[in-house]
mmCIF file of C-alpha atoms and ligand atoms in Angstrom:
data_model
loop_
_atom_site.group_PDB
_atom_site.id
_atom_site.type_symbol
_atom_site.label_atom_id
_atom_site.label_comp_id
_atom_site.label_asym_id
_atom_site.label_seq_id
_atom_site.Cartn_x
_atom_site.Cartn_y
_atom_site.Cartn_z
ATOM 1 C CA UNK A 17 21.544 20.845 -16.248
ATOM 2 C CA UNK A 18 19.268 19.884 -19.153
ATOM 3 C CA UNK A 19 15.743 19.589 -18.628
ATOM 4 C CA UNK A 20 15.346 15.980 -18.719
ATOM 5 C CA UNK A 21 17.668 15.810 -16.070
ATOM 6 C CA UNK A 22 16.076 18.266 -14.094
ATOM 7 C CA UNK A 23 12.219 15.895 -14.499
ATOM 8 C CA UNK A 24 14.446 12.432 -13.732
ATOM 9 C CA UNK A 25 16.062 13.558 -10.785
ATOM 10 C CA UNK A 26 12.293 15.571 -9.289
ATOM 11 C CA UNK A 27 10.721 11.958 -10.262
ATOM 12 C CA UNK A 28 13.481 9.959 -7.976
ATOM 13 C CA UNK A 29 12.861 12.081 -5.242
ATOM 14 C CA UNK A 30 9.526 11.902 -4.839
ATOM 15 C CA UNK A 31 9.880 7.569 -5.422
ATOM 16 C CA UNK A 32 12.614 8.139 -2.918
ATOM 17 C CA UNK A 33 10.423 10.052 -1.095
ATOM 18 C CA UNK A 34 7.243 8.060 -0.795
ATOM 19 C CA UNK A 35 6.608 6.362 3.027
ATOM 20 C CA UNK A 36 3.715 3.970 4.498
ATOM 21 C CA UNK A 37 2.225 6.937 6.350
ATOM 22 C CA UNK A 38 -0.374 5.433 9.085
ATOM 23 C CA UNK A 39 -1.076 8.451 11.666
ATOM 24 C CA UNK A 40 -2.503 11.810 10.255
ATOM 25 C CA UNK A 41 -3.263 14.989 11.571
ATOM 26 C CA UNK A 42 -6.546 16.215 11.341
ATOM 27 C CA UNK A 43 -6.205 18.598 8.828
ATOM 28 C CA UNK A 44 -9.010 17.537 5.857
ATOM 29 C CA UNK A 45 -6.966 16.664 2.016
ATOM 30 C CA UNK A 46 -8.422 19.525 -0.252
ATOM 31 C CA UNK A 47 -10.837 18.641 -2.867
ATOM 32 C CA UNK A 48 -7.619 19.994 -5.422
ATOM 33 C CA UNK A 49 -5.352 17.395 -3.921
ATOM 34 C CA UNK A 50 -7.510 14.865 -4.176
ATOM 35 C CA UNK A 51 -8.861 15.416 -7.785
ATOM 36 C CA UNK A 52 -4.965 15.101 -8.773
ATOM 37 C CA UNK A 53 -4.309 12.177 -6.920
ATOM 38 C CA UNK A 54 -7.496 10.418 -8.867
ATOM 39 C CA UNK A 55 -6.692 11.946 -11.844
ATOM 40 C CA UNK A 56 -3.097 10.391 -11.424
ATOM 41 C CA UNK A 57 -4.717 7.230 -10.766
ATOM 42 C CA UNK A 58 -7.059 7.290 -14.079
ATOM 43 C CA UNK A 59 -3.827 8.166 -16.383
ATOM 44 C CA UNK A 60 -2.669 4.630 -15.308
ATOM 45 C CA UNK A 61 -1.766 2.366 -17.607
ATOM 46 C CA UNK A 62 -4.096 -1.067 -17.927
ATOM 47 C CA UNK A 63 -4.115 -4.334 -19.994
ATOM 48 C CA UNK A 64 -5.585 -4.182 -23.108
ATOM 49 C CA UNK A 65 -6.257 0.083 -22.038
ATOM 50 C CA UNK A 66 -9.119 -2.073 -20.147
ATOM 51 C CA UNK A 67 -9.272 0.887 -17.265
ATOM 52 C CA UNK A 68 -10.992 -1.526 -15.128
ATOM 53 C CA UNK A 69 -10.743 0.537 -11.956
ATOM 54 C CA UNK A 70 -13.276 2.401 -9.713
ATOM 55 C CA UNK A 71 -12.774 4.537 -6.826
ATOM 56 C CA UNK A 72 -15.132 5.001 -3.798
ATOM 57 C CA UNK A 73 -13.908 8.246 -1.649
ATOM 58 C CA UNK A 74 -14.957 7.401 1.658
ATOM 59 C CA UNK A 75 -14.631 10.648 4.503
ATOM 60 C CA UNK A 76 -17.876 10.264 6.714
ATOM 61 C CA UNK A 77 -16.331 9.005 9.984
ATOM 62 C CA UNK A 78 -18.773 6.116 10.818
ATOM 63 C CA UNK A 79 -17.875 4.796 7.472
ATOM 64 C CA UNK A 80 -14.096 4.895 7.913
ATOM 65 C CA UNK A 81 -14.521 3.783 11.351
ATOM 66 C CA UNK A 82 -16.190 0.339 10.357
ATOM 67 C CA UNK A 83 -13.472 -0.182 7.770
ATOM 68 C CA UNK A 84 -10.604 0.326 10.146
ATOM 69 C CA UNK A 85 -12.602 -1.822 12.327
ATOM 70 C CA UNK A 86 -12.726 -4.470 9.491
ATOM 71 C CA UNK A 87 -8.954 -3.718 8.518
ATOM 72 C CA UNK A 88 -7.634 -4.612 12.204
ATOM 73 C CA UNK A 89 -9.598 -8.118 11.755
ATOM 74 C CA UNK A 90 -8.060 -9.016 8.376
ATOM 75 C CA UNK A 91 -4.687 -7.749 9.613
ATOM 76 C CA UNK A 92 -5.065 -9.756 13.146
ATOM 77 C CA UNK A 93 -5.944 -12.930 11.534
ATOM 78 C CA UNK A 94 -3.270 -12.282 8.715
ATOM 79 C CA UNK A 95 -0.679 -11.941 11.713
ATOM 80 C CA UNK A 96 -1.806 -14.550 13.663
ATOM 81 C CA UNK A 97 -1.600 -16.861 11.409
ATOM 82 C CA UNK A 98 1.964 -16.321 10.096
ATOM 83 C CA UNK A 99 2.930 -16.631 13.758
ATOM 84 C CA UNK A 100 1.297 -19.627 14.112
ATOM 85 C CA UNK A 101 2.864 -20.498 11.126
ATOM 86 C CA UNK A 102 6.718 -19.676 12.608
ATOM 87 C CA UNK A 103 7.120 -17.069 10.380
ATOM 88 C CA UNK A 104 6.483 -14.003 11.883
ATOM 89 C CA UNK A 105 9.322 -15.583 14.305
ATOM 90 C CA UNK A 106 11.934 -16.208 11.023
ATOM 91 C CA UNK A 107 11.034 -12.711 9.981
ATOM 92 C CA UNK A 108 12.175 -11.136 13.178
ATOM 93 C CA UNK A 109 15.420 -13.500 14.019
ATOM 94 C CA UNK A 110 17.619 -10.512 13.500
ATOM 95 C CA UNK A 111 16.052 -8.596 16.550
ATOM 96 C CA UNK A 112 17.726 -9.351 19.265
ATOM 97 C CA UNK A 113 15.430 -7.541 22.288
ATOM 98 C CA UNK A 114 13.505 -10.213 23.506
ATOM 99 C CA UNK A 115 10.758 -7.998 24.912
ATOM 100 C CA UNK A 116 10.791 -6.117 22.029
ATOM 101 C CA UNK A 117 10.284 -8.630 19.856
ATOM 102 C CA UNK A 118 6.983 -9.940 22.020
ATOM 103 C CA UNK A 119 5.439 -6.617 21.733
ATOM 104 C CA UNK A 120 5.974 -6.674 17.925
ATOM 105 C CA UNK A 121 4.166 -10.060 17.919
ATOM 106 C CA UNK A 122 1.674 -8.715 20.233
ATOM 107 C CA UNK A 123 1.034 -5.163 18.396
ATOM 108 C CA UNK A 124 0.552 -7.522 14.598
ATOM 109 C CA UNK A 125 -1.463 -10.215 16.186
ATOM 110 C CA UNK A 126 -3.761 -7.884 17.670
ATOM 111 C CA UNK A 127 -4.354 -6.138 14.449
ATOM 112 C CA UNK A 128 -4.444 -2.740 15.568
ATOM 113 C CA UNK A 129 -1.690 -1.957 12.935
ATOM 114 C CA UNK A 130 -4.124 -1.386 10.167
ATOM 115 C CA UNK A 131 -6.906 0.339 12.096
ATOM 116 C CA UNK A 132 -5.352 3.492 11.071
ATOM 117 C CA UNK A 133 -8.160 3.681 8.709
ATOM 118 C CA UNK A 134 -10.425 5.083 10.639
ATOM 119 C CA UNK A 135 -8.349 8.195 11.233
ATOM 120 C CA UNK A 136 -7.566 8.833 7.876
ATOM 121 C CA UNK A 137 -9.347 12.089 6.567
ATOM 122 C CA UNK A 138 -9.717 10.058 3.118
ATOM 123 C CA UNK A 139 -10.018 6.611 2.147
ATOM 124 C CA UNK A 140 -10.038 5.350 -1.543
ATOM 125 C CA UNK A 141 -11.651 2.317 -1.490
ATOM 126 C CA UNK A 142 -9.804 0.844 -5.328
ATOM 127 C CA UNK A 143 -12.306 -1.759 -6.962
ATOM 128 C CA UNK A 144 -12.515 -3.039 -10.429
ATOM 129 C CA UNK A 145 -14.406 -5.137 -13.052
ATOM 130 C CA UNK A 146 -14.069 -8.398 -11.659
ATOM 131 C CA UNK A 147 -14.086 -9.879 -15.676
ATOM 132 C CA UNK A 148 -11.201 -7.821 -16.613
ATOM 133 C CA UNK A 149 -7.832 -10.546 -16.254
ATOM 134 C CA UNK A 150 -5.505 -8.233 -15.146
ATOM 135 C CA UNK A 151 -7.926 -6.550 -12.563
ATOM 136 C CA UNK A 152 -4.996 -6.950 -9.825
ATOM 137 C CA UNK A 153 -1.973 -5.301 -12.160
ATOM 138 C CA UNK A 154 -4.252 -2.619 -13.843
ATOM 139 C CA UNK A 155 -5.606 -1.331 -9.911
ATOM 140 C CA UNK A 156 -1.825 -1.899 -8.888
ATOM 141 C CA UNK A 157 -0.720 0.671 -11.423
ATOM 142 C CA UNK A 158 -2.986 3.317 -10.220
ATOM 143 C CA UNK A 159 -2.520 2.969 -7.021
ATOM 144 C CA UNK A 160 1.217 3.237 -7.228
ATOM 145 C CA UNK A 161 0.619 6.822 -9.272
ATOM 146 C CA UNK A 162 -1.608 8.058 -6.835
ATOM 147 C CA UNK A 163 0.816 7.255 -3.916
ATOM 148 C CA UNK A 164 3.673 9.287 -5.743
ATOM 149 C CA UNK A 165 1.238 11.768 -6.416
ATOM 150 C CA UNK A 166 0.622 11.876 -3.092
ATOM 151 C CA UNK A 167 3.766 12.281 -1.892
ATOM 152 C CA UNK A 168 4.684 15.010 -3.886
ATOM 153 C CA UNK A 169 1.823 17.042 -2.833
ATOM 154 C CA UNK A 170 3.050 16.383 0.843
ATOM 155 C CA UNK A 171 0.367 14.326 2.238
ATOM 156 C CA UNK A 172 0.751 10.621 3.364
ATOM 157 C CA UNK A 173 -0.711 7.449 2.420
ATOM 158 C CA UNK A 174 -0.866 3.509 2.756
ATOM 159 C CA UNK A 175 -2.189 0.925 0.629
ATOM 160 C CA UNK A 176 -4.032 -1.377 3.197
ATOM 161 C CA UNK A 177 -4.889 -4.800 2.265
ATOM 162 C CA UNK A 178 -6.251 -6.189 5.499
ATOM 163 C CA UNK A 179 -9.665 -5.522 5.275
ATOM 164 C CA UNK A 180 -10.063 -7.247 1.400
ATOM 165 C CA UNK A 181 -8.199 -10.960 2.075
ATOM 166 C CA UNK A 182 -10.861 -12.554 3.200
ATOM 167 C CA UNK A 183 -13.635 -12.676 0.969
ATOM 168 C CA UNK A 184 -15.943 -12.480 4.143
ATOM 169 C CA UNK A 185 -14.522 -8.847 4.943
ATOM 170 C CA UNK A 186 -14.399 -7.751 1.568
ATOM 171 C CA UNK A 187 -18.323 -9.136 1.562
ATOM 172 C CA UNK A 188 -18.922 -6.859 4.180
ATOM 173 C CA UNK A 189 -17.368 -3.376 2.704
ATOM 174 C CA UNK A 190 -19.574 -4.192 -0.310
ATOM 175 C CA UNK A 191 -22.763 -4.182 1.418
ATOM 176 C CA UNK A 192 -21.455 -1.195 3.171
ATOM 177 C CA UNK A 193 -20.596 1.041 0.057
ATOM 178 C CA UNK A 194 -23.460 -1.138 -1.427
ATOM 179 C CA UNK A 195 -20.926 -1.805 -4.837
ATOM 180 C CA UNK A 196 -22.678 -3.808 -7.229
ATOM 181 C CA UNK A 197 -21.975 -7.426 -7.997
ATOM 182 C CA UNK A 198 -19.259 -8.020 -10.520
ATOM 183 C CA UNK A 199 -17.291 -5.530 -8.847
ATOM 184 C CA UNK A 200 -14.075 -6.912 -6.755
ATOM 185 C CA UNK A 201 -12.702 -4.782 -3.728
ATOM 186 C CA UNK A 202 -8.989 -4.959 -4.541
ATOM 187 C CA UNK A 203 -7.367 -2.649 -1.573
ATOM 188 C CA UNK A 204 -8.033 0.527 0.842
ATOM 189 C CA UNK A 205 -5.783 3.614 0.719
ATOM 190 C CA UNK A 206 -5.456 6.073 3.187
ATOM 191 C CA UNK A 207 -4.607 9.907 2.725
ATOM 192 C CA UNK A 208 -3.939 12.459 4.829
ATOM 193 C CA UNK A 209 -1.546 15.088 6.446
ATOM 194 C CA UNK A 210 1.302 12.865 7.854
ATOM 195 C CA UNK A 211 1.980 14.005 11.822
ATOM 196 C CA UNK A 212 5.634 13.426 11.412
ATOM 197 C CA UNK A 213 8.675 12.652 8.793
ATOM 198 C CA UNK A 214 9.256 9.153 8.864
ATOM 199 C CA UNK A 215 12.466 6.612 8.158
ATOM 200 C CA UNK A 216 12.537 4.486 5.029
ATOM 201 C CA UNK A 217 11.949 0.779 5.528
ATOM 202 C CA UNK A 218 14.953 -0.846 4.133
ATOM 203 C CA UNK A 219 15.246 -2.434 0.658
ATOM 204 C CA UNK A 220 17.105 -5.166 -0.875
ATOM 205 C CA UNK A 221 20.535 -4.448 -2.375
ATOM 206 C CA UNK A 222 19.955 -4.032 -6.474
ATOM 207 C CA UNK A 223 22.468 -7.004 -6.816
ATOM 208 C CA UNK A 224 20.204 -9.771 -5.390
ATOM 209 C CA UNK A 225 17.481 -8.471 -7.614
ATOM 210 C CA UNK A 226 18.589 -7.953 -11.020
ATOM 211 C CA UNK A 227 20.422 -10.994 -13.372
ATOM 212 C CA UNK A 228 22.286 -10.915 -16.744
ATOM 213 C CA UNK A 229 20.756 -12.579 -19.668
ATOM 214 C CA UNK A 230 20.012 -15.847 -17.119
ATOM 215 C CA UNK A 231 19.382 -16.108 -13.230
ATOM 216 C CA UNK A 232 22.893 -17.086 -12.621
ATOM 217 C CA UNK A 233 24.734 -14.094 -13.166
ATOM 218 C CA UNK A 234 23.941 -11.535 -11.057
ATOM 219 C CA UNK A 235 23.735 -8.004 -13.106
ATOM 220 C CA UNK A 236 25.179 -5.813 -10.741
ATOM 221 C CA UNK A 237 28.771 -6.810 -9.063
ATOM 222 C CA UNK A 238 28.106 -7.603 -5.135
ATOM 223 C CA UNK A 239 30.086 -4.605 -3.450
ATOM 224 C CA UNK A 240 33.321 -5.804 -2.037
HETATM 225 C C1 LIG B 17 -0.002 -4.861 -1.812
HETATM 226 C C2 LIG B 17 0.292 -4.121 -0.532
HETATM 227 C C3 LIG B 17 -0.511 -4.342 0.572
HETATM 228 C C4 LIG B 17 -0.274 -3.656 1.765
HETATM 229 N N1 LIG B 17 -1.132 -3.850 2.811
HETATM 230 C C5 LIG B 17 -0.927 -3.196 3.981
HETATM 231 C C6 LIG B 17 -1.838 -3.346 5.065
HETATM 232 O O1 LIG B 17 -2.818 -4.077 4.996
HETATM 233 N N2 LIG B 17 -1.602 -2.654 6.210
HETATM 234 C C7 LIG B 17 -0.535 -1.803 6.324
HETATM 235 O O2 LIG B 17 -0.378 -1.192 7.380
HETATM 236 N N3 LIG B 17 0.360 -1.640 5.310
HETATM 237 C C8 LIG B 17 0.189 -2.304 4.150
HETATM 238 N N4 LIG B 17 1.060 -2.118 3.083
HETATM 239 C C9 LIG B 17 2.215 -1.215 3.224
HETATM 240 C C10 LIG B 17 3.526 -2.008 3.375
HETATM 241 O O3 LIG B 17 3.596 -2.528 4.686
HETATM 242 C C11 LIG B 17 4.724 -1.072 3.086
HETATM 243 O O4 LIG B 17 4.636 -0.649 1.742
HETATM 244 C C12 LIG B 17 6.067 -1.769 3.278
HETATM 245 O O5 LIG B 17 6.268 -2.110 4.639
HETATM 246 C C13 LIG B 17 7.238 -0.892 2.836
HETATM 247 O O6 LIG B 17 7.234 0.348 3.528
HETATM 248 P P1 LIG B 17 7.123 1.728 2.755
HETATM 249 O O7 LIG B 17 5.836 1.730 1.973
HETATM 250 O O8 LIG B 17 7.133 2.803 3.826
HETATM 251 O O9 LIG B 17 8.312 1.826 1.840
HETATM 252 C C14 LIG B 17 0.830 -2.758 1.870
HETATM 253 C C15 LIG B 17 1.628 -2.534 0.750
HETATM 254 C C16 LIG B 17 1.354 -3.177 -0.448
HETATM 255 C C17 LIG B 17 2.203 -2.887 -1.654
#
């Protein structure tokens, strides 16, 4: 097998690989790991090479616990309202179980989903140049190579967006890392030693996805 082939098929593995990873073991992320992973991160590519991202490692526990604290609020209000909204019920039609189904509701409207913060040994707090354009894709970029990166180091992450929707929260994590103004708080992610192995969440098939030439024709045949 040629070389190439050998790189392709370690680089699907670890994309294949890669899992929302929200409970950690104690066990601290070395100081090696974690200069790869923002090293991975500052490789990324940006508009215009505008490398408008910064990085804030946050470990000291009272910190973390304030933004998991702040994360479950977002992510409660974020729940809450999409199942006010009827959503949250349209997402879940397929599940049959009612009970199961209420304690979903219950466990995202509560907002304890994204609290996981606070337990992570490491959180990269990703902010950026608020006058660069493409703040949002550039910090996207880098925080998808540092999750692969991640992953093929063994540890776990998630990219947590609950505690920067509303501006208020997002406020609040600036006064607390006291970033400057003209700085924008773009997302949270968490890193540490994953407890367990965990399931992939299901994707699309690639049919519904990709088109030839125009939207009409899908690229890929549906399989019969
Ligand atoms: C932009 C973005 C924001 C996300 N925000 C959150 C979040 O606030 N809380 C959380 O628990 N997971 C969050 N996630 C993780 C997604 O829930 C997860 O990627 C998705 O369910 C697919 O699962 P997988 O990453 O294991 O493949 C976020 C992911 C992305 C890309």
């Amino acid at each position: 097998m040629s070389e190439t082939y050998n790189l392709v098929e370690a680089t699907m593995k670890v994309i294949q690989d890669r899992r929302s990873i929200r409970e950690y073991t104690d066990e601290p992320v070395s100081d090696q790991d974690l200069d790869m992973i923002l090293e991975s991160a500052r490789l990324a590519p940006s508009g215009e090479n505008a490398q408008p991202w910064r990085f804030v490692i946050v470990k000291d526990p009272a910190t973390r616990k304030l933004i998991g604290a702040l994360a479950g609020g977002g992510s409660g209000r974020r729940f809450t309202a999409e199942f006010v909204t009827k959503k949250m019920q349209e997402r879940f039609s397929s599940l049959q179980d009612e009970e199961k189904k209420k304690a979903a509701f219950q466990k995202l409207t509560s907002g304890q989903v994204s609290t996981f913060l606070a337990a992570a040994p490491v959180n990269i707090v990703v902010c950026g140049r608020k006058d660069v354009w493409d703040l949002p894709y550039d910090t996207s970029a880098a925080i998808e190579n540092m999750l692969l990166v991640v992953t093929a180091l063994g540890l776990g992450a998630c990219w947590v967006i609950a505690p920067c929707i509303d501006i208020r929260d997002e406020e609040r994590i600036k006064k607390l890392l006291e970033i400057p103004e003209g700085i924008k708080v773009i997302s949270i992610i968490s890193i540490g030693h994953p407890t367990r192995p965990h399931r992939p969440r299901p994707r699309l098939p690639i049919h519904e996805l990709v088109f030839r030439e125009k939207w009409a024709e899908s690229y890929y045949e549906e399989p019969a």
